[in-house]
Coordinates of C-alpha atoms and ligand atoms in Angstrom, one line a residue:
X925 CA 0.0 0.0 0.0
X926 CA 1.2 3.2 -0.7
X927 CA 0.2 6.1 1.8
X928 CA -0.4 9.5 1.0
X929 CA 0.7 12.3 3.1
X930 CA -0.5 16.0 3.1
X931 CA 1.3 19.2 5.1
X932 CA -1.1 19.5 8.3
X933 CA -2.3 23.0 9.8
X934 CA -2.6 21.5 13.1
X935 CA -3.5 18.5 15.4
X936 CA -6.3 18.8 17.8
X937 CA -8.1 16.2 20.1
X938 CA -8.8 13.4 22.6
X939 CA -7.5 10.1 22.3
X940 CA -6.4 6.7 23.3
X941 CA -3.8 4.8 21.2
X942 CA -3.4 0.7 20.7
X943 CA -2.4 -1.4 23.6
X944 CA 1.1 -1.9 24.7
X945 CA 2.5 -4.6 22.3
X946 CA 5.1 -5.7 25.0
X947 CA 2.5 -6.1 27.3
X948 CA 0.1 -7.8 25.1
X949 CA 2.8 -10.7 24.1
X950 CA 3.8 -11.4 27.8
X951 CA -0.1 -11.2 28.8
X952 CA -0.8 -14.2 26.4
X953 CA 2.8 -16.2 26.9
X954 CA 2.0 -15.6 30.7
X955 CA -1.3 -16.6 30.7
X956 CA -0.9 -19.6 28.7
X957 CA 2.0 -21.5 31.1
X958 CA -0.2 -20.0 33.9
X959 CA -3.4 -21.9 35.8
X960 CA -7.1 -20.7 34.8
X961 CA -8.4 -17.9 32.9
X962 CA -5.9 -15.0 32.4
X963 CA -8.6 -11.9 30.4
X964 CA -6.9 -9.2 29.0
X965 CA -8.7 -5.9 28.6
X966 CA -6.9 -3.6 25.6
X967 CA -4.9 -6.0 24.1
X968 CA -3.3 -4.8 21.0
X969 CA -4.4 -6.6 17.9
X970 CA -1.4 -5.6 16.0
X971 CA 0.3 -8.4 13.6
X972 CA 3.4 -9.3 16.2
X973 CA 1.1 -9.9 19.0
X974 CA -1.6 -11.9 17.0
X975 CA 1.5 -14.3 16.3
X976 CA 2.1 -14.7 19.7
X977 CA -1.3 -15.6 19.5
X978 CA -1.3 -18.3 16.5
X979 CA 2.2 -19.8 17.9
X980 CA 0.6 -20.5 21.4
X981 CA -2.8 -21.8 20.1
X982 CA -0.3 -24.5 18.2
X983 CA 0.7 -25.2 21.6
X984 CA -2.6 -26.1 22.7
X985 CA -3.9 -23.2 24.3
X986 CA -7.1 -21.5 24.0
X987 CA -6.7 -17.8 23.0
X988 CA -10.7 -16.1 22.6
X989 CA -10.3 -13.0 21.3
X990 CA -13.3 -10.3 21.3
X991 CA -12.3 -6.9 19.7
X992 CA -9.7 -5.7 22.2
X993 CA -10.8 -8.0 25.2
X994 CA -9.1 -11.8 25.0
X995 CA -9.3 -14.9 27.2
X996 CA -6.8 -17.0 28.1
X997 CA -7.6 -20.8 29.1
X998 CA -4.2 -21.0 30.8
X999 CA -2.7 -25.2 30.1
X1000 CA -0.5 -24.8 33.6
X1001 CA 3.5 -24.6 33.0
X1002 CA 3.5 -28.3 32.0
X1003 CA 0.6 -28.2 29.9
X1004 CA 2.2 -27.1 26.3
X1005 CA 1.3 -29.7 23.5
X1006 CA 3.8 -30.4 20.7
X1007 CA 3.7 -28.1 17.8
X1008 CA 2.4 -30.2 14.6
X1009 CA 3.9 -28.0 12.7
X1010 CA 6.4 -24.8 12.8
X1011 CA 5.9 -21.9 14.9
X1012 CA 6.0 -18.8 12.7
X1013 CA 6.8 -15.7 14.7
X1014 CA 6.1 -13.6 11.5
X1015 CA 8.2 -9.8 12.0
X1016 CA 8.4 -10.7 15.8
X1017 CA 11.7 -10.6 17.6
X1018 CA 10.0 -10.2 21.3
X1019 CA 7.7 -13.4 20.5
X1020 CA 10.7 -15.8 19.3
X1021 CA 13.3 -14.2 21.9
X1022 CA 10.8 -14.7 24.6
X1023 CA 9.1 -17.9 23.1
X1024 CA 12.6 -19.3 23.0
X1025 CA 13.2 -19.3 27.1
X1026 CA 9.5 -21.1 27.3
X1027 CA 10.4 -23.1 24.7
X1028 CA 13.8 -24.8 25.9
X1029 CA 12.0 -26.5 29.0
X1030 CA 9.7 -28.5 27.7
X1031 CA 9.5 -31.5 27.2
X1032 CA 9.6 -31.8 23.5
X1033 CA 10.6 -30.1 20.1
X1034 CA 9.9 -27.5 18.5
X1035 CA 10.9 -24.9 15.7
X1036 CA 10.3 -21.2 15.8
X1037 CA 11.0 -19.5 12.2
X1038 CA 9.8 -15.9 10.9
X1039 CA 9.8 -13.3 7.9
X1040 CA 13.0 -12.4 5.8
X1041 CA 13.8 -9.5 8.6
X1042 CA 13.2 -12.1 11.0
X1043 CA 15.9 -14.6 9.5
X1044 CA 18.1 -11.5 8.9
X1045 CA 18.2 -10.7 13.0
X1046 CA 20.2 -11.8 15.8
X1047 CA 19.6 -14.9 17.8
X1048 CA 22.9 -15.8 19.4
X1049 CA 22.3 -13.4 22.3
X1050 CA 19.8 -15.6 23.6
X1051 CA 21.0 -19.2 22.1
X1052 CA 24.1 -18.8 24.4
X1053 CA 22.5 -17.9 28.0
X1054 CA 20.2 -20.3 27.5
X1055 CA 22.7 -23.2 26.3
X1056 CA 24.6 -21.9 29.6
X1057 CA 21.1 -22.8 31.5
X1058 CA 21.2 -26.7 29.6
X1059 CA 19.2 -25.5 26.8
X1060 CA 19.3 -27.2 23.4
X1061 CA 18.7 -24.7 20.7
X1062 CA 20.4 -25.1 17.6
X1063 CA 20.0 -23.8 13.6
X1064 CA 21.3 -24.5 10.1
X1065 CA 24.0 -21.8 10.4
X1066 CA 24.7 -22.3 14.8
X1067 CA 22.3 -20.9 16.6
X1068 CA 23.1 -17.3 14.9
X1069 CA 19.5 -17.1 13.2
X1070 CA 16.3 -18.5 12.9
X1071 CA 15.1 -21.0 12.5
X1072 CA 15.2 -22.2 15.8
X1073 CA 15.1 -25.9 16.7
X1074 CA 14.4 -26.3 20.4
X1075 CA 14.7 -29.9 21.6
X1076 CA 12.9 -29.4 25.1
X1077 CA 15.4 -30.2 28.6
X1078 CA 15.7 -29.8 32.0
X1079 CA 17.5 -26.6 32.7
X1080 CA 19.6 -25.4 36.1
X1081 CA 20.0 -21.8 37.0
X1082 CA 22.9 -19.4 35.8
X1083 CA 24.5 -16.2 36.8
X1084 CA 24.2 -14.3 33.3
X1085 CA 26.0 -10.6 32.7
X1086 CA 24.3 -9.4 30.1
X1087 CA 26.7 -7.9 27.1
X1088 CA 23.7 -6.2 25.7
X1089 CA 21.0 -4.3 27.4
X1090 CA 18.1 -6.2 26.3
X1091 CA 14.7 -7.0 27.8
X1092 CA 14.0 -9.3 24.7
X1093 CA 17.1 -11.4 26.5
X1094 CA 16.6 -10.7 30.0
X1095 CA 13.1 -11.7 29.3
X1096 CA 13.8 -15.2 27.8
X1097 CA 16.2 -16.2 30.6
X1098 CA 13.3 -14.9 32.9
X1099 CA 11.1 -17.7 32.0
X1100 CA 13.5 -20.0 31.2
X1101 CA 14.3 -19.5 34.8
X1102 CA 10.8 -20.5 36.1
X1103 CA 11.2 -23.3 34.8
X1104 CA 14.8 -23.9 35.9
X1105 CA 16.7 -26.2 39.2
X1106 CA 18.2 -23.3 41.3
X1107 CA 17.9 -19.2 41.0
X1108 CA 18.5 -17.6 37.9
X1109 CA 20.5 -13.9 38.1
X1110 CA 20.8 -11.5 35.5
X1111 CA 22.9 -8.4 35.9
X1112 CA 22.0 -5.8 33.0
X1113 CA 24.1 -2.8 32.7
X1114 CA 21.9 -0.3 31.7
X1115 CA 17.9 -1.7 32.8
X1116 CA 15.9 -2.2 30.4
X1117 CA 11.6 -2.6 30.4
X1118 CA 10.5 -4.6 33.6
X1119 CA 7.5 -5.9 32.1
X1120 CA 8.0 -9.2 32.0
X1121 CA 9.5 -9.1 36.2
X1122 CA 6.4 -7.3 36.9
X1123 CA 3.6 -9.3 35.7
X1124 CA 5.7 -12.4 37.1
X1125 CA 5.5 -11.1 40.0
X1126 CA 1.6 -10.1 39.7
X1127 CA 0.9 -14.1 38.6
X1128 CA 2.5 -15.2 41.7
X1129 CA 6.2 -15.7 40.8
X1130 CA 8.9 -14.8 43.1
X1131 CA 11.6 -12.3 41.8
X1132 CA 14.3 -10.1 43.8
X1133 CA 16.0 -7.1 42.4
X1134 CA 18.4 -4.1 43.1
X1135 CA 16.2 -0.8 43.1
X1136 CA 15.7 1.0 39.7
X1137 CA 18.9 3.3 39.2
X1138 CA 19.2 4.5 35.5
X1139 CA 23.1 5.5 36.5
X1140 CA 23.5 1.9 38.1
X1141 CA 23.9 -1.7 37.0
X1142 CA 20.5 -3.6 37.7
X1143 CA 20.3 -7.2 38.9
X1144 CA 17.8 -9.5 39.0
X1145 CA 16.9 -12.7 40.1
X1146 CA 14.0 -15.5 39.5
X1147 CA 13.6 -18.4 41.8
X1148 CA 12.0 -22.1 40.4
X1149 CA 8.3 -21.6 40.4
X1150 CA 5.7 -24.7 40.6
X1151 CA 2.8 -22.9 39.5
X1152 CA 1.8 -19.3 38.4
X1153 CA -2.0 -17.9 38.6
X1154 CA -4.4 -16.7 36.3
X1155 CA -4.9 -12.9 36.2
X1156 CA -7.0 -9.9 35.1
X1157 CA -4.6 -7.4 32.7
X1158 CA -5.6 -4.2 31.7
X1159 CA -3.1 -3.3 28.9
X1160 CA -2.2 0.9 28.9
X1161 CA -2.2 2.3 25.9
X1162 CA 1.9 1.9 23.9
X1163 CA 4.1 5.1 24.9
X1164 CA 5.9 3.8 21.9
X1165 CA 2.8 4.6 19.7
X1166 CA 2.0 7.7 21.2
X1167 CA 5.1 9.0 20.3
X1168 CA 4.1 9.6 17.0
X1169 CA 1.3 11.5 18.4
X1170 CA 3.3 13.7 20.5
X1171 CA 5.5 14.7 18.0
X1172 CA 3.1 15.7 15.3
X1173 CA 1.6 17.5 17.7
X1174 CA 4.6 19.3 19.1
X1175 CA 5.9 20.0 14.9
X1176 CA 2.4 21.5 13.7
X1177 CA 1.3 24.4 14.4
X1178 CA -1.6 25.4 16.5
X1179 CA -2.1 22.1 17.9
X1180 CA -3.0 20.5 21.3
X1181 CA -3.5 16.7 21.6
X1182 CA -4.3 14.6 24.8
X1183 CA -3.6 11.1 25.2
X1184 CA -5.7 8.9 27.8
X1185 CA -4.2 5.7 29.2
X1186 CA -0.5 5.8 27.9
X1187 CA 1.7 3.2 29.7
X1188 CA 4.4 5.7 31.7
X1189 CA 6.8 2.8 32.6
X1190 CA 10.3 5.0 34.1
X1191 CA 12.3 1.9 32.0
X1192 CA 10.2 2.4 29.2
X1193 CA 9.3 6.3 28.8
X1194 CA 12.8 7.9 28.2
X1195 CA 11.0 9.6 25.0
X1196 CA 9.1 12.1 27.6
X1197 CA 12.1 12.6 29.5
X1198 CA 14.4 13.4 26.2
X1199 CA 11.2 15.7 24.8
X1200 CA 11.0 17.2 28.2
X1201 CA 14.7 18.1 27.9
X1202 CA 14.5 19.5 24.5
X1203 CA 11.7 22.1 25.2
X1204 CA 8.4 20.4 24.7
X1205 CA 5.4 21.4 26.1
X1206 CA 4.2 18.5 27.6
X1207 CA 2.2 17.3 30.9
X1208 CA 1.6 14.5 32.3
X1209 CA -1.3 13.9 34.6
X1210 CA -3.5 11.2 36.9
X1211 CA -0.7 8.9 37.2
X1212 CA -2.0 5.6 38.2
X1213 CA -1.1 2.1 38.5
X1214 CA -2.6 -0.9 36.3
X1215 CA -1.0 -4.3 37.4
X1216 CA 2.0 -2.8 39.1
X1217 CA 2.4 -0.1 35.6
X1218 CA 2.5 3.4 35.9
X1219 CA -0.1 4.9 33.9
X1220 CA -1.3 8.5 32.8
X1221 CA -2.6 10.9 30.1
X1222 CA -0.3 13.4 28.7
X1223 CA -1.3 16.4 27.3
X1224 CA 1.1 18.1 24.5
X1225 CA 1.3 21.1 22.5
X1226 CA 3.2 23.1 19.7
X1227 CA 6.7 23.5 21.0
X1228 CA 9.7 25.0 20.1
X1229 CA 12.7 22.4 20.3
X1230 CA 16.0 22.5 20.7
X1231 CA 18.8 19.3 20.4
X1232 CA 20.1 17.4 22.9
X1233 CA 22.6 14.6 23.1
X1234 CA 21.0 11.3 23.9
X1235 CA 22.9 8.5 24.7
X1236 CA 24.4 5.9 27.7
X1237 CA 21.5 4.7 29.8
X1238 CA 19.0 6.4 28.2
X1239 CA 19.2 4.7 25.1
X1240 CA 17.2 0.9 26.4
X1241 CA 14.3 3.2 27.6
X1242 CA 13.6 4.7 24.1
X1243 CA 15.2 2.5 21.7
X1244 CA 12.0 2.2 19.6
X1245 CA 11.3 5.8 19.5
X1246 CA 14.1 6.8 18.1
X1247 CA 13.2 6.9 14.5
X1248 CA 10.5 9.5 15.4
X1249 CA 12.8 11.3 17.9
X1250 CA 14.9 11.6 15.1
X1251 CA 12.4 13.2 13.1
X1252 CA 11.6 15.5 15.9
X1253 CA 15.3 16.5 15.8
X1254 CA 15.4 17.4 12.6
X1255 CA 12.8 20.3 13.3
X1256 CA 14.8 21.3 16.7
X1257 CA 17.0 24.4 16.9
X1258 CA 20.6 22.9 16.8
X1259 CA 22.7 20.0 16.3
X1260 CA 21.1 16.6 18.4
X1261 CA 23.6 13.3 18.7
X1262 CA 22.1 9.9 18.9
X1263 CA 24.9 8.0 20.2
X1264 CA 25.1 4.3 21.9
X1265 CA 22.3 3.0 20.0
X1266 CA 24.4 0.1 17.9
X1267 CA 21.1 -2.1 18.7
X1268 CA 19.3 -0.1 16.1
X1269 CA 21.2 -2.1 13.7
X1270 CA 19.7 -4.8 14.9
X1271 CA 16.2 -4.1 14.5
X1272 CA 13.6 -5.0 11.9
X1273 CA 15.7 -3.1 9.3
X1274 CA 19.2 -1.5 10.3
X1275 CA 17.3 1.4 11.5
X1276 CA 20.5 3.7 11.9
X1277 CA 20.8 3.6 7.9
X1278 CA 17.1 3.6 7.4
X1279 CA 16.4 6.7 9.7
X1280 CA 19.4 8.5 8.2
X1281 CA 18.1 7.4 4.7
X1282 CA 14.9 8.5 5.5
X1283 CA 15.3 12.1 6.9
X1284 CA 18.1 12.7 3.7
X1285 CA 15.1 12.1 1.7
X1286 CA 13.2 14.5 3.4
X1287 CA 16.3 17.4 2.4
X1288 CA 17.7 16.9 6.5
X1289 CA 21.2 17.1 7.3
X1290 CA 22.7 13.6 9.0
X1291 CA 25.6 12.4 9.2
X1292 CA 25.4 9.0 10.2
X1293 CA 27.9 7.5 13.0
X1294 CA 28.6 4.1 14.1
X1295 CA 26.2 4.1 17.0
X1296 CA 23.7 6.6 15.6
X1297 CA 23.2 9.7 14.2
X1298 CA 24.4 13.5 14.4
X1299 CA 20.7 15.8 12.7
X1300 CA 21.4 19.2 11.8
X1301 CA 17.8 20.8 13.3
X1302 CA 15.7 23.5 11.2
X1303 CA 16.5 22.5 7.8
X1304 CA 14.0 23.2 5.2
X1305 CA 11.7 19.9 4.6
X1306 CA 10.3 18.7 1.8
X1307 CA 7.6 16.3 1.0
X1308 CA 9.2 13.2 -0.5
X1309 CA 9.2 9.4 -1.4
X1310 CA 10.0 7.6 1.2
X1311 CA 10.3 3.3 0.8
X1312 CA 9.8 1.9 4.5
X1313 CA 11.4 -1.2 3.6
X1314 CA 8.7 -3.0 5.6
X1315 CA 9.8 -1.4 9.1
X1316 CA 6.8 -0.2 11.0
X1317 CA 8.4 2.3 12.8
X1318 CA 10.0 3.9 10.1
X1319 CA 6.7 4.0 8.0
X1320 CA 5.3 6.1 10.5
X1321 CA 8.2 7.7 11.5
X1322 CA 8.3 9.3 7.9
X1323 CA 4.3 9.8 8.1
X1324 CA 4.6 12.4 10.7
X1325 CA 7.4 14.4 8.9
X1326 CA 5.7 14.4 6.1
X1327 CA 2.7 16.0 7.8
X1328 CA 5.2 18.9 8.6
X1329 CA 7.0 19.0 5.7
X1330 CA 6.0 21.2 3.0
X1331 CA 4.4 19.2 -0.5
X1332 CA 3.0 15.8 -0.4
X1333 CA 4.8 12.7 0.7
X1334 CA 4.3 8.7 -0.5
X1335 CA 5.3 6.3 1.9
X1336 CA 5.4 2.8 -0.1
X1337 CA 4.9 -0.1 2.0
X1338 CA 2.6 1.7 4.1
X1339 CA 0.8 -1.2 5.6
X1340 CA 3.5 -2.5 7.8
X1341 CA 2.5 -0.1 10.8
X1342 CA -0.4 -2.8 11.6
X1343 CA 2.5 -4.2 13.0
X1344 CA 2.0 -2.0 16.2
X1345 CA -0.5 0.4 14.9
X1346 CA -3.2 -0.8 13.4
X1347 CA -5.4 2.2 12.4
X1348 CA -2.6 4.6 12.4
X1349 CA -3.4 6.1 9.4
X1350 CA -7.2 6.6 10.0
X1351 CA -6.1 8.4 13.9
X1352 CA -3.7 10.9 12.4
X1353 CA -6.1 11.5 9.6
X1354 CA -9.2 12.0 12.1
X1355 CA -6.8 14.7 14.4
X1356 CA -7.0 17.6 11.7
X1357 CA -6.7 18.7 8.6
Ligands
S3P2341 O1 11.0 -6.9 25.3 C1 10.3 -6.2 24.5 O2 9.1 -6.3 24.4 C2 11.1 -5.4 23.5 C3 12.4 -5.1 23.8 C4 13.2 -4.2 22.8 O3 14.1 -5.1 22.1 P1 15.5 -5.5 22.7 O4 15.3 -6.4 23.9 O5 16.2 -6.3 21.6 O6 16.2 -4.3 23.0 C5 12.4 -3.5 21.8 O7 13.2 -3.0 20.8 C6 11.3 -4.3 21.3 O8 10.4 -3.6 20.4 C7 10.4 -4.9 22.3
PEP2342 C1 12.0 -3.8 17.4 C2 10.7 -3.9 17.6 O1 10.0 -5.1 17.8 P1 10.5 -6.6 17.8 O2 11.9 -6.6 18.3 O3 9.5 -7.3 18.7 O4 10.4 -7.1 16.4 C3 9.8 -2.8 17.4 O5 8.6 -2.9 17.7 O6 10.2 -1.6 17.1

């Protein structure tokens, strides 16, 4: 599909966006090696998580799924079937990472394969911890890259330093862990999104950690479980998602947009604290909690920006919103360096290149460096043609420049942000003219 995009005079409203898509694929792994129902209330019916979905249901679990409210029939952490056939992830790292840890302790085998980007990405990072745990995970080329064959085995413990801050990792040794003889600890440099510990901890799991310090180290351990319980979720709307609200709301003129319900995680919401620090005009009110998750609505309006550097420990909390951030920086007074962020390379596309790529298009300045990007703010933009190459986030990344830009801008390949955004087009289109 190719989308196209028109200059907006403004962006006005009330809103709520998609549900969280980490929190929808934990809600359904959880709930299915969990006992009784698990319901989830705003689950995000985005691509990745409905594969979670399909792969499970191979597993012999009952997913109902009702517009945005799903049922989980929970089969108990021994209570996977054998997979007839293979387990296709589709464009999902966090459902094979994570489905990998599950995976390794039961007692049979499986495979776990994907798209082209998904063959393309890393698998080692996991493959090795969990080979150090007694896993046996292997592939045509190593272990390096799907597909995945997982002959189920009885795992022991580990101590496990992470060499990359990753919750996609520290989330498969997580439940690998449950599953495990002795304690399982993770040490993570820089922390990265708790989900996964916290709705453990909600279904009954027991899990110690240090204190949340972005300047320190964070540690965490999982003891054996026998059993964990059916829950009620309600999913917050994705911070990652309503960052492309916010920041076509802070680039057009005249405009004011709140957002009810966003999910305000502190290891997951470094975009506010970045926007915060480069000017915007942003608030952030009724905090609440949902399942142990900080919650709020945030209110945002036309701002005038100016760069920042963004880098070291803040990079984990807003890896994915970096594409848009970087659109945002190329409308900022001043020079703003992305640095530290080598993981983008290791996304759905190398999203270093494709960002870089993307905003050239667009007549910004970048020059692109090894771990990210230095943007040359307030450069005259101009509506373009812009390829996503199938990456989600850089579809709607170049949506909301080219509702800034001036002309008309074609995004080919437009359909991919029902990845994590289904109806993205249709929102942006029903916030103003
Ligand atoms: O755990 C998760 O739900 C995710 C973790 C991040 O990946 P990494 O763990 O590879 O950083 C993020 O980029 C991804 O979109 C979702
Ligand atoms: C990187 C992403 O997801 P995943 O790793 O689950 O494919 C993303 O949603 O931007």
């Amino acid at each position: 599909m190719r989308a196209n995009i028109y200059k907006k005079s403004h962006i006005r409203g009330h809103l709520t966006v998609p549900g969280d898509k980490s929190i929808s694929h934990r809600a359904i792994m959880l709930g299915a090696i969990a006992d009784g129902i698990t319901s989830i209330d705003g689950f995000l019916t985005g691509e990745d998580c409905l594969n979670t979905v399909s792969c499970f249901r191979e597993l012999g679990v009952t997913i109902d799924i009702d517009s945005h409210h799903v049922q989980v029939k929970g089969v108990g952490m021994y209570g996977l079937k054998p997979p007839e056939r293979l387990l296709d992830v589709g464009n999902s790292g966090t459902t094979i990472r994570l489905m990998s840890g599950i995976l390794a302790a039961q007692p049979f085998t499986s495979c776990l394969t994907g798209d082209e980007s998904i063959l393309c990405r890393p698998m080692l990072r996991v493959v090795e911890p969990l080979r150090q745990m007694g896993a046996d995970i292997n592939s045509p080329d190593g272990g390096r890259h799907a597909p995945l064959t997982i002959v189920g085995k009885k795992l022991h413990g580990i101590n496990y330093n992470m060499p990359v801050a990753s919750a996609q990792v520290k989330s498969a040794l997580l439940l690998a862990g449950l599953y495990a003889d002795s304690p399982t600890t993770i040490i993570e440099s820089h922390p990265s999104r708790d989900h996964t510990e916290l709705m453990l901890e909600t279904m009954g799991a027991h899990i110690s950690y240090s204190p949340l310090n972005f300047e320190k180290q964070r540690t965490v351990t999982i003891y054996p479980a026998q059993a964990l319980q059916g829950t009620h979720i309600d999913v917050p709307g994705d911070i990652s998602s309503t960052a492309f609200i916010i920041t076509a709301a802070m680039l057009c003129p005249d405009s004011c947009v709140t957002i009810k319900d966003v999910g305000i995680n502190p290891t997951r919401a470094g975009i506010l604290d970045a926007y915060m620090a480069m000017g915007a005009n942003i608030q952030i009110t009724n905090q609440r909690l949902w399942n142990r998750e900080r919650v709020a609505d945030i209110t945002v309006s036309t701002s005038n920006l100016h760069g920042i550097i963004i880098g070291g420990s803040m990079i984990p909390r807003l890896i994915d919103e970096i594409p848009i951030i970087a659109v945002a920086a190329a409308f900022a007074e001043g020079v703003t360096i992305i640095r530290d962020a080598e993981e983008l390379r290791a996304k759905e596309t190398d999203r270093i290149a494709a960002i870089s790529d993307m905003l050239r298009s667009f007549g910004a300045e970048v020059k692109t460096i090894e771990g990210g990007m230095v943007i040359k703010g307030n450069t005259h933009l101009h509506g373009c043609h812009i390829d996503s190459l199938k990456d989600h986030r850089i579809a709607m990344a170049a949506a909301v420049a080219g509702m800034v830009a001036d002309g008309n801008t074609y995004i080919d390949n437009a359909e991919c942000v029902s990845i994590s955004f289904p109806g993205f087009f249709e929102l942006m289109d029903s916030l103003g003219d």
